[in-house]
Amino acid sequence: MLAVALLAAAGALGANAVRELRGLTGVGGLTATSLGDIAPPKSAPPGAVRLPVLVLTGGVRVRLGDSASQVAALLGRGAEAGRYDVERTADGDRLVRFYQHGDTRFLLVFSLVESQQDPMVTAIYRY
């Protein structure tokens, strides 16, 4: 009975791990291998680290492909640090917005190519 329970638990953990990996590798046309293809924003602080998913206190997760409205619902407007930049790139305009959630400071890059009303997160940097 114990062996069966352990096998069932291992199967459930394995399925959850696969689901998480799928979430990292195929979001809105972006893949984990294409993360390096996008130039960092000019306003990114020195030492900023690019992440595919940002896990914050309380289990809050910000992922590539999240929309600006999803981010606002997850974090609330109080997390916005008030600073933002719009950058023009060869691939189109992008919005760089700075946030602080607890002790974690980060910035999100939103693509303005497909939607200016509810742009999608295309890069996450923690600093």
PDB file of C-alpha atoms in Angstrom:
ATOM      1  CA  MET A   1       0.000   0.000   0.000  1.00  0.00           C
ATOM      2  CA  LEU A   2       2.829   2.369   0.889  1.00  0.00           C
ATOM      3  CA  ALA A   3       4.601   1.652  -2.397  1.00  0.00           C
ATOM      4  CA  VAL A   4       1.421   2.371  -4.361  1.00  0.00           C
ATOM      5  CA  ALA A   5       0.947   5.667  -2.499  1.00  0.00           C
ATOM      6  CA  LEU A   6       4.554   6.667  -3.178  1.00  0.00           C
ATOM      7  CA  LEU A   7       4.218   5.842  -6.884  1.00  0.00           C
ATOM      8  CA  ALA A   8       1.000   7.869  -7.114  1.00  0.00           C
ATOM      9  CA  ALA A   9       2.663  10.834  -5.384  1.00  0.00           C
ATOM     10  CA  ALA A  10       5.694  10.612  -7.689  1.00  0.00           C
ATOM     11  CA  GLY A  11       3.396  10.520 -10.723  1.00  0.00           C
ATOM     12  CA  ALA A  12       1.502  13.581  -9.535  1.00  0.00           C
ATOM     13  CA  LEU A  13       4.740  15.498  -8.905  1.00  0.00           C
ATOM     14  CA  GLY A  14       6.077  14.498 -12.316  1.00  0.00           C
ATOM     15  CA  ALA A  15       2.919  15.654 -14.066  1.00  0.00           C
ATOM     16  CA  ASN A  16       3.092  18.986 -12.240  1.00  0.00           C
ATOM     17  CA  ALA A  17       6.762  19.444 -13.238  1.00  0.00           C
ATOM     18  CA  VAL A  18       5.952  18.769 -16.899  1.00  0.00           C
ATOM     19  CA  ARG A  19       3.075  21.263 -16.763  1.00  0.00           C
ATOM     20  CA  GLU A  20       5.402  23.930 -15.310  1.00  0.00           C
ATOM     21  CA  LEU A  21       8.057  23.297 -17.961  1.00  0.00           C
ATOM     22  CA  ARG A  22       5.495  23.588 -20.730  1.00  0.00           C
ATOM     23  CA  GLY A  23       4.482  26.958 -19.292  1.00  0.00           C
ATOM     24  CA  LEU A  24       8.095  28.144 -19.554  1.00  0.00           C
ATOM     25  CA  THR A  25       8.818  26.980 -23.076  1.00  0.00           C
ATOM     26  CA  GLY A  26       5.883  28.105 -25.163  1.00  0.00           C
ATOM     27  CA  VAL A  27       4.213  31.383 -24.237  1.00  0.00           C
ATOM     28  CA  GLY A  28       2.697  33.667 -26.822  1.00  0.00           C
ATOM     29  CA  GLY A  29       5.165  32.782 -29.577  1.00  0.00           C
ATOM     30  CA  LEU A  30       8.143  33.089 -27.245  1.00  0.00           C
ATOM     31  CA  THR A  31      10.278  30.109 -26.383  1.00  0.00           C
ATOM     32  CA  ALA A  32      12.890  29.606 -23.707  1.00  0.00           C
ATOM     33  CA  THR A  33      15.570  29.561 -26.404  1.00  0.00           C
ATOM     34  CA  SER A  34      14.399  32.886 -27.870  1.00  0.00           C
ATOM     35  CA  LEU A  35      14.703  34.725 -24.551  1.00  0.00           C
ATOM     36  CA  GLY A  36      18.243  35.788 -25.418  1.00  0.00           C
ATOM     37  CA  ASP A  37      17.132  37.141 -28.787  1.00  0.00           C
ATOM     38  CA  ILE A  38      15.452  40.210 -27.291  1.00  0.00           C
ATOM     39  CA  ALA A  39      17.782  43.065 -26.338  1.00  0.00           C
ATOM     40  CA  PRO A  40      17.471  44.235 -22.722  1.00  0.00           C
ATOM     41  CA  PRO A  41      15.861  47.621 -22.201  1.00  0.00           C
ATOM     42  CA  LYS A  42      18.171  50.624 -22.008  1.00  0.00           C
ATOM     43  CA  SER A  43      16.636  51.546 -18.657  1.00  0.00           C
ATOM     44  CA  ALA A  44      17.391  48.154 -17.028  1.00  0.00           C
ATOM     45  CA  PRO A  45      19.629  48.689 -13.987  1.00  0.00           C
ATOM     46  CA  PRO A  46      23.121  47.144 -14.060  1.00  0.00           C
ATOM     47  CA  GLY A  47      23.033  43.574 -12.806  1.00  0.00           C
ATOM     48  CA  ALA A  48      19.382  43.015 -13.712  1.00  0.00           C
ATOM     49  CA  VAL A  49      18.720  39.315 -14.329  1.00  0.00           C
ATOM     50  CA  ARG A  50      16.302  38.096 -16.984  1.00  0.00           C
ATOM     51  CA  LEU A  51      13.755  35.484 -15.875  1.00  0.00           C
ATOM     52  CA  PRO A  52      11.073  33.469 -17.691  1.00  0.00           C
ATOM     53  CA  VAL A  53       8.847  33.466 -14.572  1.00  0.00           C
ATOM     54  CA  LEU A  54       8.984  35.657 -11.481  1.00  0.00           C
ATOM     55  CA  VAL A  55       7.727  34.012  -8.292  1.00  0.00           C
ATOM     56  CA  LEU A  56       6.813  36.517  -5.582  1.00  0.00           C
ATOM     57  CA  THR A  57       5.689  36.227  -1.962  1.00  0.00           C
ATOM     58  CA  GLY A  58       2.300  34.652  -1.513  1.00  0.00           C
ATOM     59  CA  GLY A  59       2.797  32.383  -4.522  1.00  0.00           C
ATOM     60  CA  VAL A  60       2.133  35.193  -7.005  1.00  0.00           C
ATOM     61  CA  ARG A  61       3.687  34.417 -10.400  1.00  0.00           C
ATOM     62  CA  VAL A  62       4.288  36.782 -13.286  1.00  0.00           C
ATOM     63  CA  ARG A  63       4.955  34.945 -16.559  1.00  0.00           C
ATOM     64  CA  LEU A  64       5.919  35.773 -20.087  1.00  0.00           C
ATOM     65  CA  GLY A  65       2.725  36.194 -22.069  1.00  0.00           C
ATOM     66  CA  ASP A  66       0.714  37.715 -19.189  1.00  0.00           C
ATOM     67  CA  SER A  67      -1.216  40.793 -20.241  1.00  0.00           C
ATOM     68  CA  ALA A  68      -0.924  44.178 -18.525  1.00  0.00           C
ATOM     69  CA  SER A  69      -4.428  43.721 -17.096  1.00  0.00           C
ATOM     70  CA  GLN A  70      -3.450  40.302 -15.662  1.00  0.00           C
ATOM     71  CA  VAL A  71      -0.345  41.836 -14.061  1.00  0.00           C
ATOM     72  CA  ALA A  72      -2.428  44.664 -12.575  1.00  0.00           C
ATOM     73  CA  ALA A  73      -4.897  42.136 -11.151  1.00  0.00           C
ATOM     74  CA  LEU A  74      -2.078  40.009  -9.680  1.00  0.00           C
ATOM     75  CA  LEU A  75      -0.001  42.812  -8.191  1.00  0.00           C
ATOM     76  CA  GLY A  76      -2.365  45.747  -7.804  1.00  0.00           C
ATOM     77  CA  ARG A  77      -1.546  49.278  -8.897  1.00  0.00           C
ATOM     78  CA  GLY A  78       0.383  49.851  -5.645  1.00  0.00           C
ATOM     79  CA  ALA A  79       3.213  47.645  -6.921  1.00  0.00           C
ATOM     80  CA  GLU A  80       3.979  50.020  -9.789  1.00  0.00           C
ATOM     81  CA  ALA A  81       7.061  52.060  -8.908  1.00  0.00           C
ATOM     82  CA  GLY A  82       5.737  54.982 -10.939  1.00  0.00           C
ATOM     83  CA  ARG A  83       8.522  54.884 -13.501  1.00  0.00           C
ATOM     84  CA  TYR A  84       8.061  53.703 -17.055  1.00  0.00           C
ATOM     85  CA  ASP A  85       9.728  54.166 -20.426  1.00  0.00           C
ATOM     86  CA  VAL A  86       8.600  53.618 -23.999  1.00  0.00           C
ATOM     87  CA  GLU A  87      11.387  52.355 -26.248  1.00  0.00           C
ATOM     88  CA  ARG A  88      11.411  52.152 -30.016  1.00  0.00           C
ATOM     89  CA  THR A  89      13.134  49.020 -31.350  1.00  0.00           C
ATOM     90  CA  ALA A  90      13.509  47.372 -34.740  1.00  0.00           C
ATOM     91  CA  ASP A  91      10.737  44.954 -33.671  1.00  0.00           C
ATOM     92  CA  GLY A  92       8.364  47.770 -32.653  1.00  0.00           C
ATOM     93  CA  ASP A  93       7.623  49.854 -29.587  1.00  0.00           C
ATOM     94  CA  ARG A  94       7.768  48.392 -26.096  1.00  0.00           C
ATOM     95  CA  LEU A  95       6.764  49.644 -22.674  1.00  0.00           C
ATOM     96  CA  VAL A  96       9.192  49.156 -19.768  1.00  0.00           C
ATOM     97  CA  ARG A  97       7.457  49.444 -16.392  1.00  0.00           C
ATOM     98  CA  PHE A  98       9.123  49.218 -12.966  1.00  0.00           C
ATOM     99  CA  TYR A  99       7.580  47.417  -9.979  1.00  0.00           C
ATOM    100  CA  GLN A 100       8.218  46.602  -6.339  1.00  0.00           C
ATOM    101  CA  HIS A 101       6.398  43.771  -4.567  1.00  0.00           C
ATOM    102  CA  GLY A 102       7.551  43.381  -0.966  1.00  0.00           C
ATOM    103  CA  ASP A 103      11.348  43.478  -1.090  1.00  0.00           C
ATOM    104  CA  THR A 104      11.498  42.363  -4.720  1.00  0.00           C
ATOM    105  CA  ARG A 105      12.234  45.005  -7.343  1.00  0.00           C
ATOM    106  CA  PHE A 106      11.730  44.128 -10.986  1.00  0.00           C
ATOM    107  CA  LEU A 107      10.753  45.498 -14.354  1.00  0.00           C
ATOM    108  CA  LEU A 108       8.474  44.117 -17.001  1.00  0.00           C
ATOM    109  CA  VAL A 109       8.789  44.715 -20.721  1.00  0.00           C
ATOM    110  CA  PHE A 110       5.487  44.829 -22.607  1.00  0.00           C
ATOM    111  CA  SER A 111       5.225  44.599 -26.397  1.00  0.00           C
ATOM    112  CA  LEU A 112       3.093  47.378 -27.883  1.00  0.00           C
ATOM    113  CA  VAL A 113       3.101  45.798 -31.350  1.00  0.00           C
ATOM    114  CA  GLU A 114      -0.033  43.658 -31.025  1.00  0.00           C
ATOM    115  CA  SER A 115      -1.975  45.726 -28.494  1.00  0.00           C
ATOM    116  CA  GLN A 116      -1.413  49.123 -26.937  1.00  0.00           C
ATOM    117  CA  GLN A 117      -4.477  48.810 -24.688  1.00  0.00           C
ATOM    118  CA  ASP A 118      -3.504  45.494 -23.055  1.00  0.00           C
ATOM    119  CA  PRO A 119       0.089  44.644 -24.052  1.00  0.00           C
ATOM    120  CA  MET A 120       1.765  41.314 -23.310  1.00  0.00           C
ATOM    121  CA  VAL A 121       4.823  40.712 -21.093  1.00  0.00           C
ATOM    122  CA  THR A 122       7.772  39.820 -23.323  1.00  0.00           C
ATOM    123  CA  ALA A 123      10.596  40.050 -20.742  1.00  0.00           C
ATOM    124  CA  ILE A 124      11.005  40.040 -16.957  1.00  0.00           C
ATOM    125  CA  TYR A 125      14.068  41.452 -15.177  1.00  0.00           C
ATOM    126  CA  ARG A 126      14.752  41.265 -11.445  1.00  0.00           C
ATOM    127  CA  TYR A 127      17.261  43.645  -9.898  1.00  0.00           C
TER     128      TYR A 127
END
